[in-house]
PDB file of C-alpha atoms in Angstrom:
ATOM      1  CA  GLN A 215       7.535  11.791   4.834  1.00  0.00           C
ATOM      2  CA  LYS A 216       4.705  14.265   4.462  1.00  0.00           C
ATOM      3  CA  GLU A 217       1.205  13.038   5.218  1.00  0.00           C
ATOM      4  CA  VAL A 218      -0.006  14.310   1.850  1.00  0.00           C
ATOM      5  CA  GLU A 219       2.163  14.503  -1.259  1.00  0.00           C
ATOM      6  CA  GLN A 220       1.252  16.509  -4.324  1.00  0.00           C
ATOM      7  CA  ASP A 221       3.375  17.232  -7.367  1.00  0.00           C
ATOM      8  CA  PRO A 222       3.839  21.023  -7.358  1.00  0.00           C
ATOM      9  CA  GLY A 223       4.206  21.210 -11.131  1.00  0.00           C
ATOM     10  CA  PRO A 224       4.030  23.587 -12.826  1.00  0.00           C
ATOM     11  CA  LEU A 225       1.755  21.879 -15.313  1.00  0.00           C
ATOM     12  CA  SER A 226       1.031  23.519 -18.642  1.00  0.00           C
ATOM     13  CA  VAL A 227      -1.466  22.091 -21.149  1.00  0.00           C
ATOM     14  CA  PRO A 228      -3.297  23.362 -24.241  1.00  0.00           C
ATOM     15  CA  GLU A 229      -6.897  24.469 -24.063  1.00  0.00           C
ATOM     16  CA  GLY A 230      -9.333  21.579 -24.428  1.00  0.00           C
ATOM     17  CA  ALA A 231      -6.976  18.983 -22.965  1.00  0.00           C
ATOM     18  CA  ILE A 232      -7.909  16.619 -20.166  1.00  0.00           C
ATOM     19  CA  VAL A 233      -5.995  17.459 -17.019  1.00  0.00           C
ATOM     20  CA  SER A 234      -5.180  14.966 -14.296  1.00  0.00           C
ATOM     21  CA  LEU A 235      -4.068  16.172 -10.878  1.00  0.00           C
ATOM     22  CA  ASN A 236      -3.079  13.735  -8.157  1.00  0.00           C
ATOM     23  CA  CYS A 237      -2.248  13.369  -4.494  1.00  0.00           C
ATOM     24  CA  THR A 238      -1.012  10.462  -2.440  1.00  0.00           C
ATOM     25  CA  TYR A 239      -1.324  10.166   1.303  1.00  0.00           C
ATOM     26  CA  SER A 240      -0.047   8.001   4.100  1.00  0.00           C
ATOM     27  CA  ASN A 241      -2.774   8.184   6.759  1.00  0.00           C
ATOM     28  CA  SER A 242      -5.275   5.406   6.072  1.00  0.00           C
ATOM     29  CA  ALA A 243      -7.729   7.022   8.509  1.00  0.00           C
ATOM     30  CA  PHE A 244      -8.431   9.954   6.200  1.00  0.00           C
ATOM     31  CA  GLN A 245     -12.128   9.914   5.297  1.00  0.00           C
ATOM     32  CA  TYR A 246     -12.900  13.296   3.788  1.00  0.00           C
ATOM     33  CA  PHE A 247     -11.181  14.404   0.603  1.00  0.00           C
ATOM     34  CA  MET A 248     -11.338  17.795  -1.006  1.00  0.00           C
ATOM     35  CA  TRP A 249      -9.942  19.769  -3.879  1.00  0.00           C
ATOM     36  CA  TYR A 250      -9.494  23.505  -3.553  1.00  0.00           C
ATOM     37  CA  ARG A 251      -8.762  25.946  -6.353  1.00  0.00           C
ATOM     38  CA  GLN A 252      -6.697  29.028  -5.693  1.00  0.00           C
ATOM     39  CA  TYR A 253      -6.418  31.840  -8.193  1.00  0.00           C
ATOM     40  CA  SER A 254      -3.443  34.144  -8.039  1.00  0.00           C
ATOM     41  CA  ARG A 255      -3.648  36.614  -5.133  1.00  0.00           C
ATOM     42  CA  LYS A 256      -6.802  34.975  -3.792  1.00  0.00           C
ATOM     43  CA  GLY A 257      -7.697  32.579  -1.015  1.00  0.00           C
ATOM     44  CA  PRO A 258      -8.478  28.919  -1.838  1.00  0.00           C
ATOM     45  CA  GLU A 259     -12.068  27.988  -2.608  1.00  0.00           C
ATOM     46  CA  LEU A 260     -13.650  24.552  -2.330  1.00  0.00           C
ATOM     47  CA  LEU A 261     -14.037  22.889  -5.727  1.00  0.00           C
ATOM     48  CA  MET A 262     -14.898  19.258  -5.013  1.00  0.00           C
ATOM     49  CA  TYR A 263     -15.669  17.248  -1.916  1.00  0.00           C
ATOM     50  CA  THR A 264     -15.781  13.457  -1.556  1.00  0.00           C
ATOM     51  CA  TYR A 265     -16.464  11.262   1.414  1.00  0.00           C
ATOM     52  CA  SER A 266     -14.620   7.926   1.444  1.00  0.00           C
ATOM     53  CA  SER A 267     -13.905   6.091  -1.813  1.00  0.00           C
ATOM     54  CA  GLY A 268     -15.472   6.515  -5.208  1.00  0.00           C
ATOM     55  CA  ASN A 269     -16.031   9.066  -7.928  1.00  0.00           C
ATOM     56  CA  LYS A 270     -17.849  12.354  -7.933  1.00  0.00           C
ATOM     57  CA  GLU A 271     -18.629  14.442 -10.985  1.00  0.00           C
ATOM     58  CA  ASP A 272     -19.517  18.112 -11.197  1.00  0.00           C
ATOM     59  CA  GLY A 273     -19.654  19.523 -14.690  1.00  0.00           C
ATOM     60  CA  ARG A 274     -16.206  19.289 -16.244  1.00  0.00           C
ATOM     61  CA  PHE A 275     -14.639  18.169 -12.968  1.00  0.00           C
ATOM     62  CA  THR A 276     -14.376  14.607 -11.647  1.00  0.00           C
ATOM     63  CA  ALA A 277     -12.862  13.661  -8.312  1.00  0.00           C
ATOM     64  CA  GLN A 278     -11.724  10.111  -7.642  1.00  0.00           C
ATOM     65  CA  VAL A 279     -10.678   8.544  -4.375  1.00  0.00           C
ATOM     66  CA  ASP A 280      -8.933   5.181  -4.162  1.00  0.00           C
ATOM     67  CA  LYS A 281      -8.482   4.461  -0.483  1.00  0.00           C
ATOM     68  CA  SER A 282      -6.842   1.093  -1.106  1.00  0.00           C
ATOM     69  CA  SER A 283      -4.006   2.848  -2.940  1.00  0.00           C
ATOM     70  CA  LYS A 284      -4.178   6.020  -0.818  1.00  0.00           C
ATOM     71  CA  TYR A 285      -4.498   8.049  -3.992  1.00  0.00           C
ATOM     72  CA  ILE A 286      -6.868  10.791  -5.051  1.00  0.00           C
ATOM     73  CA  SER A 287      -7.285  12.470  -8.407  1.00  0.00           C
ATOM     74  CA  LEU A 288      -8.995  15.441  -9.958  1.00  0.00           C
ATOM     75  CA  PHE A 289      -9.785  15.349 -13.675  1.00  0.00           C
ATOM     76  CA  ILE A 290     -10.671  18.436 -15.655  1.00  0.00           C
ATOM     77  CA  ARG A 291     -12.275  17.837 -19.052  1.00  0.00           C
ATOM     78  CA  ASP A 292     -12.281  20.353 -21.868  1.00  0.00           C
ATOM     79  CA  SER A 293      -9.898  22.561 -19.911  1.00  0.00           C
ATOM     80  CA  GLN A 294     -10.302  26.315 -20.270  1.00  0.00           C
ATOM     81  CA  PRO A 295      -7.864  29.188 -19.720  1.00  0.00           C
ATOM     82  CA  SER A 296     -10.059  30.185 -16.763  1.00  0.00           C
ATOM     83  CA  ASP A 297      -9.058  26.901 -15.101  1.00  0.00           C
ATOM     84  CA  SER A 298      -5.512  28.226 -14.742  1.00  0.00           C
ATOM     85  CA  ALA A 299      -4.895  28.260 -11.007  1.00  0.00           C
ATOM     86  CA  THR A 300      -3.201  26.357  -8.225  1.00  0.00           C
ATOM     87  CA  TYR A 301      -5.078  23.238  -7.175  1.00  0.00           C
ATOM     88  CA  LEU A 302      -4.701  21.968  -3.637  1.00  0.00           C
ATOM     89  CA  CYS A 303      -5.828  18.613  -2.372  1.00  0.00           C
ATOM     90  CA  ALA A 304      -6.889  18.383   1.266  1.00  0.00           C
ATOM     91  CA  MET A 305      -8.093  15.624   3.505  1.00  0.00           C
ATOM     92  CA  ARG A 306      -8.947  14.885   7.073  1.00  0.00           C
ATOM     93  CA  GLU A 307      -9.742  12.164   9.537  1.00  0.00           C
ATOM     94  CA  GLY A 308     -13.043  12.480  11.401  1.00  0.00           C
ATOM     95  CA  ALA A 309     -13.302  15.848  13.123  1.00  0.00           C
ATOM     96  CA  GLN A 310      -9.582  16.516  12.921  1.00  0.00           C
ATOM     97  CA  LYS A 311      -7.892  19.321  11.093  1.00  0.00           C
ATOM     98  CA  LEU A 312      -7.462  19.503   7.357  1.00  0.00           C
ATOM     99  CA  VAL A 313      -4.131  18.459   5.898  1.00  0.00           C
ATOM    100  CA  PHE A 314      -3.249  20.074   2.589  1.00  0.00           C
ATOM    101  CA  GLY A 315      -0.999  19.018  -0.232  1.00  0.00           C
ATOM    102  CA  GLN A 316       1.599  21.446  -1.558  1.00  0.00           C
ATOM    103  CA  GLY A 317      -0.585  22.513  -4.468  1.00  0.00           C
ATOM    104  CA  THR A 318      -0.117  22.074  -8.231  1.00  0.00           C
ATOM    105  CA  ARG A 319       0.148  25.178 -10.387  1.00  0.00           C
ATOM    106  CA  LEU A 320      -1.812  24.634 -13.606  1.00  0.00           C
ATOM    107  CA  THR A 321      -1.741  26.785 -16.742  1.00  0.00           C
ATOM    108  CA  ILE A 322      -4.144  26.249 -19.640  1.00  0.00           C
ATOM    109  CA  ASN A 323      -2.771  27.779 -22.814  1.00  0.00           C
ATOM    110  CA  PRO A 324      -5.262  29.194 -25.358  1.00  0.00           C
TER     111      PRO A 324
ATOM    112  CA  GLU B 241     -22.376  39.158   1.385  1.00  0.00           C
ATOM    113  CA  ALA B 242     -20.897  36.156   3.208  1.00  0.00           C
ATOM    114  CA  GLN B 243     -17.203  36.718   3.630  1.00  0.00           C
ATOM    115  CA  VAL B 244     -14.050  36.460   5.662  1.00  0.00           C
ATOM    116  CA  THR B 245     -12.078  39.660   5.947  1.00  0.00           C
ATOM    117  CA  GLN B 246      -8.467  40.103   6.958  1.00  0.00           C
ATOM    118  CA  ASN B 247      -6.501  43.206   7.795  1.00  0.00           C
ATOM    119  CA  PRO B 248      -4.022  44.349   6.836  1.00  0.00           C
ATOM    120  CA  ARG B 249      -3.613  42.819   3.387  1.00  0.00           C
ATOM    121  CA  TYR B 250       0.054  43.729   3.207  1.00  0.00           C
ATOM    122  CA  LEU B 251       2.459  44.414   6.035  1.00  0.00           C
ATOM    123  CA  ILE B 252       6.165  45.114   6.225  1.00  0.00           C
ATOM    124  CA  THR B 253       7.639  45.134   9.708  1.00  0.00           C
ATOM    125  CA  VAL B 254      10.900  44.647  11.545  1.00  0.00           C
ATOM    126  CA  THR B 255      12.094  41.844  13.766  1.00  0.00           C
ATOM    127  CA  GLY B 256      10.651  41.988  17.259  1.00  0.00           C
ATOM    128  CA  LYS B 257       7.876  44.497  16.656  1.00  0.00           C
ATOM    129  CA  LYS B 258       4.613  42.993  17.851  1.00  0.00           C
ATOM    130  CA  LEU B 259       1.817  42.850  15.315  1.00  0.00           C
ATOM    131  CA  THR B 260      -1.749  41.623  15.025  1.00  0.00           C
ATOM    132  CA  VAL B 261      -3.549  40.434  11.918  1.00  0.00           C
ATOM    133  CA  THR B 262      -7.283  40.625  12.307  1.00  0.00           C
ATOM    134  CA  CYS B 263      -9.796  38.152  10.912  1.00  0.00           C
ATOM    135  CA  SER B 264     -13.542  38.515  10.929  1.00  0.00           C
ATOM    136  CA  GLN B 265     -16.371  36.419   9.459  1.00  0.00           C
ATOM    137  CA  ASN B 266     -20.037  37.309   9.093  1.00  0.00           C
ATOM    138  CA  MET B 267     -21.452  33.801   8.654  1.00  0.00           C
ATOM    139  CA  ASN B 268     -21.825  32.845  12.320  1.00  0.00           C
ATOM    140  CA  HIS B 269     -19.352  30.009  11.781  1.00  0.00           C
ATOM    141  CA  GLU B 270     -18.112  28.039  14.747  1.00  0.00           C
ATOM    142  CA  TYR B 271     -14.809  26.926  13.302  1.00  0.00           C
ATOM    143  CA  MET B 272     -12.016  29.341  12.413  1.00  0.00           C
ATOM    144  CA  SER B 273      -8.447  28.691  11.494  1.00  0.00           C
ATOM    145  CA  TRP B 274      -5.186  30.382  10.529  1.00  0.00           C
ATOM    146  CA  TYR B 275      -2.852  29.045   7.860  1.00  0.00           C
ATOM    147  CA  ARG B 276       0.414  30.139   6.390  1.00  0.00           C
ATOM    148  CA  GLN B 277       1.293  29.394   2.790  1.00  0.00           C
ATOM    149  CA  ASP B 278       4.872  29.072   1.666  1.00  0.00           C
ATOM    150  CA  PRO B 279       6.290  27.975  -1.710  1.00  0.00           C
ATOM    151  CA  GLY B 280       6.756  24.210  -1.850  1.00  0.00           C
ATOM    152  CA  LEU B 281       5.100  23.702   1.516  1.00  0.00           C
ATOM    153  CA  GLY B 282       1.477  24.398   0.735  1.00  0.00           C
ATOM    154  CA  LEU B 283      -0.956  25.493   3.414  1.00  0.00           C
ATOM    155  CA  ARG B 284       0.039  24.725   6.969  1.00  0.00           C
ATOM    156  CA  GLN B 285      -2.285  25.251   9.870  1.00  0.00           C
ATOM    157  CA  ILE B 286      -1.059  27.537  12.640  1.00  0.00           C
ATOM    158  CA  TYR B 287      -3.970  27.558  15.098  1.00  0.00           C
ATOM    159  CA  TYR B 288      -7.633  26.740  14.978  1.00  0.00           C
ATOM    160  CA  SER B 289     -10.697  27.393  17.086  1.00  0.00           C
ATOM    161  CA  MET B 290     -13.724  25.152  17.397  1.00  0.00           C
ATOM    162  CA  ASN B 291     -15.769  27.871  19.103  1.00  0.00           C
ATOM    163  CA  VAL B 292     -15.543  30.885  21.393  1.00  0.00           C
ATOM    164  CA  GLU B 293     -12.779  30.487  23.980  1.00  0.00           C
ATOM    165  CA  VAL B 294     -11.730  27.153  22.440  1.00  0.00           C
ATOM    166  CA  THR B 295      -8.433  27.244  20.558  1.00  0.00           C
ATOM    167  CA  ASP B 296      -5.814  24.646  19.753  1.00  0.00           C
ATOM    168  CA  LYS B 297      -2.461  24.383  18.055  1.00  0.00           C
ATOM    169  CA  GLY B 298      -2.101  23.346  14.460  1.00  0.00           C
ATOM    170  CA  ASP B 299       1.060  22.140  12.783  1.00  0.00           C
ATOM    171  CA  VAL B 300       3.207  25.259  13.106  1.00  0.00           C
ATOM    172  CA  PRO B 301       2.115  27.257  16.174  1.00  0.00           C
ATOM    173  CA  GLU B 302       5.540  28.419  17.373  1.00  0.00           C
ATOM    174  CA  GLY B 303       5.824  32.198  17.481  1.00  0.00           C
ATOM    175  CA  TYR B 304       2.092  32.805  17.160  1.00  0.00           C
ATOM    176  CA  LYS B 305      -0.809  33.444  19.494  1.00  0.00           C
ATOM    177  CA  VAL B 306      -4.531  33.590  18.906  1.00  0.00           C
ATOM    178  CA  SER B 307      -7.650  34.434  20.832  1.00  0.00           C
ATOM    179  CA  ARG B 308     -11.352  33.802  20.256  1.00  0.00           C
ATOM    180  CA  LYS B 309     -13.326  36.101  22.520  1.00  0.00           C
ATOM    181  CA  GLU B 310     -16.153  36.563  20.041  1.00  0.00           C
ATOM    182  CA  LYS B 311     -17.524  34.159  17.488  1.00  0.00           C
ATOM    183  CA  ARG B 312     -16.860  36.411  14.526  1.00  0.00           C
ATOM    184  CA  ASN B 313     -13.249  37.419  15.284  1.00  0.00           C
ATOM    185  CA  PHE B 314     -10.074  35.388  15.403  1.00  0.00           C
ATOM    186  CA  PRO B 315      -6.963  37.585  15.512  1.00  0.00           C
ATOM    187  CA  LEU B 316      -3.467  36.239  14.915  1.00  0.00           C
ATOM    188  CA  ILE B 317      -0.767  37.770  17.103  1.00  0.00           C
ATOM    189  CA  LEU B 318       2.960  37.727  16.477  1.00  0.00           C
ATOM    190  CA  GLU B 319       4.521  38.845  19.763  1.00  0.00           C
ATOM    191  CA  SER B 320       8.075  39.078  18.404  1.00  0.00           C
ATOM    192  CA  PRO B 321       8.115  38.517  14.657  1.00  0.00           C
ATOM    193  CA  SER B 322      11.161  36.984  13.014  1.00  0.00           C
ATOM    194  CA  PRO B 323      12.178  36.800   9.330  1.00  0.00           C
ATOM    195  CA  ASN B 324      11.137  33.124   9.130  1.00  0.00           C
ATOM    196  CA  GLN B 325       7.566  34.288   9.686  1.00  0.00           C
ATOM    197  CA  THR B 326       7.615  36.087   6.368  1.00  0.00           C
ATOM    198  CA  SER B 327       4.753  34.394   4.560  1.00  0.00           C
ATOM    199  CA  LEU B 328       1.266  34.618   3.121  1.00  0.00           C
ATOM    200  CA  TYR B 329      -1.344  34.150   5.839  1.00  0.00           C
ATOM    201  CA  PHE B 330      -4.925  33.012   5.384  1.00  0.00           C
ATOM    202  CA  CYS B 331      -7.782  32.990   7.820  1.00  0.00           C
ATOM    203  CA  ALA B 332     -10.615  30.553   7.179  1.00  0.00           C
ATOM    204  CA  SER B 333     -13.961  29.713   8.704  1.00  0.00           C
ATOM    205  CA  SER B 334     -16.529  26.949   8.340  1.00  0.00           C
ATOM    206  CA  PRO B 335     -19.785  25.914  10.013  1.00  0.00           C
ATOM    207  CA  GLY B 336     -17.995  23.129  11.849  1.00  0.00           C
ATOM    208  CA  LEU B 337     -16.058  19.917  11.404  1.00  0.00           C
ATOM    209  CA  ALA B 338     -18.964  17.504  11.645  1.00  0.00           C
ATOM    210  CA  GLY B 339     -18.488  16.331   8.102  1.00  0.00           C
ATOM    211  CA  GLY B 340     -20.650  16.755   5.063  1.00  0.00           C
ATOM    212  CA  ARG B 341     -20.163  19.413   2.444  1.00  0.00           C
ATOM    213  CA  ALA B 342     -21.061  22.257   4.801  1.00  0.00           C
ATOM    214  CA  GLY B 343     -18.335  21.247   7.177  1.00  0.00           C
ATOM    215  CA  GLU B 344     -15.785  20.991   4.400  1.00  0.00           C
ATOM    216  CA  THR B 345     -16.552  24.339   2.868  1.00  0.00           C
ATOM    217  CA  GLN B 346     -13.915  26.417   4.518  1.00  0.00           C
ATOM    218  CA  TYR B 347     -14.268  30.008   3.446  1.00  0.00           C
ATOM    219  CA  PHE B 348     -10.899  31.647   3.099  1.00  0.00           C
ATOM    220  CA  GLY B 349     -10.060  35.283   3.529  1.00  0.00           C
ATOM    221  CA  PRO B 350      -8.113  37.192   0.854  1.00  0.00           C
ATOM    222  CA  GLY B 351      -4.761  36.685   2.545  1.00  0.00           C
ATOM    223  CA  THR B 352      -2.231  38.870   4.356  1.00  0.00           C
ATOM    224  CA  ARG B 353       1.232  39.091   2.889  1.00  0.00           C
ATOM    225  CA  LEU B 354       3.753  39.691   5.678  1.00  0.00           C
ATOM    226  CA  LEU B 355       7.398  40.622   5.289  1.00  0.00           C
ATOM    227  CA  VAL B 356       9.568  40.663   8.408  1.00  0.00           C
ATOM    228  CA  LEU B 357      12.901  42.405   7.945  1.00  0.00           C
TER     229      LEU B 357
END
């Protein structure tokens, strides 16, 4: 079993829809949770960062962490074609290395 | 401009021919790392370095070497490449792993696409 599981998609939704992206994990010691966005032919870039449980909002993006269920989510409101990318969850325990999910390819259709 | 650069961006080589992919960052970051990205497997860490002369294995280090003689450079060496090392490689750097947003903001290079025949 992988430490971090993420549905690879692809996921295709119409413009304006609410998008929900999810990851589950098995290591209960993970404390830091991140979402990276990767456009085609580019390196990943940090989108959202959360420490421990709870919600964090940044514009149209909301990250949720539920440590009791070992489940994290990224919500995108009012999705735009420019949001089309691969989204990778990542997490780590203390000062250890990052562990990434497989990435979900998202397409927003105009 | 703050950035991580990798060279070459694209490389086609043959089995057994040693190659080096260079990585350089201009942000004075302590932490640097190499990943490979394969379809269905996501990003997997090959090696990382906490600082100069300090390197450690990631999840998939077999067949790779690294060195960290200077803070800004972290080359990835394939002594005898094999076809299963065909992949997309990313170098990344961050201020450290102490936690907090700064520590989580890993800056990724543009990627090196390697094909080993």
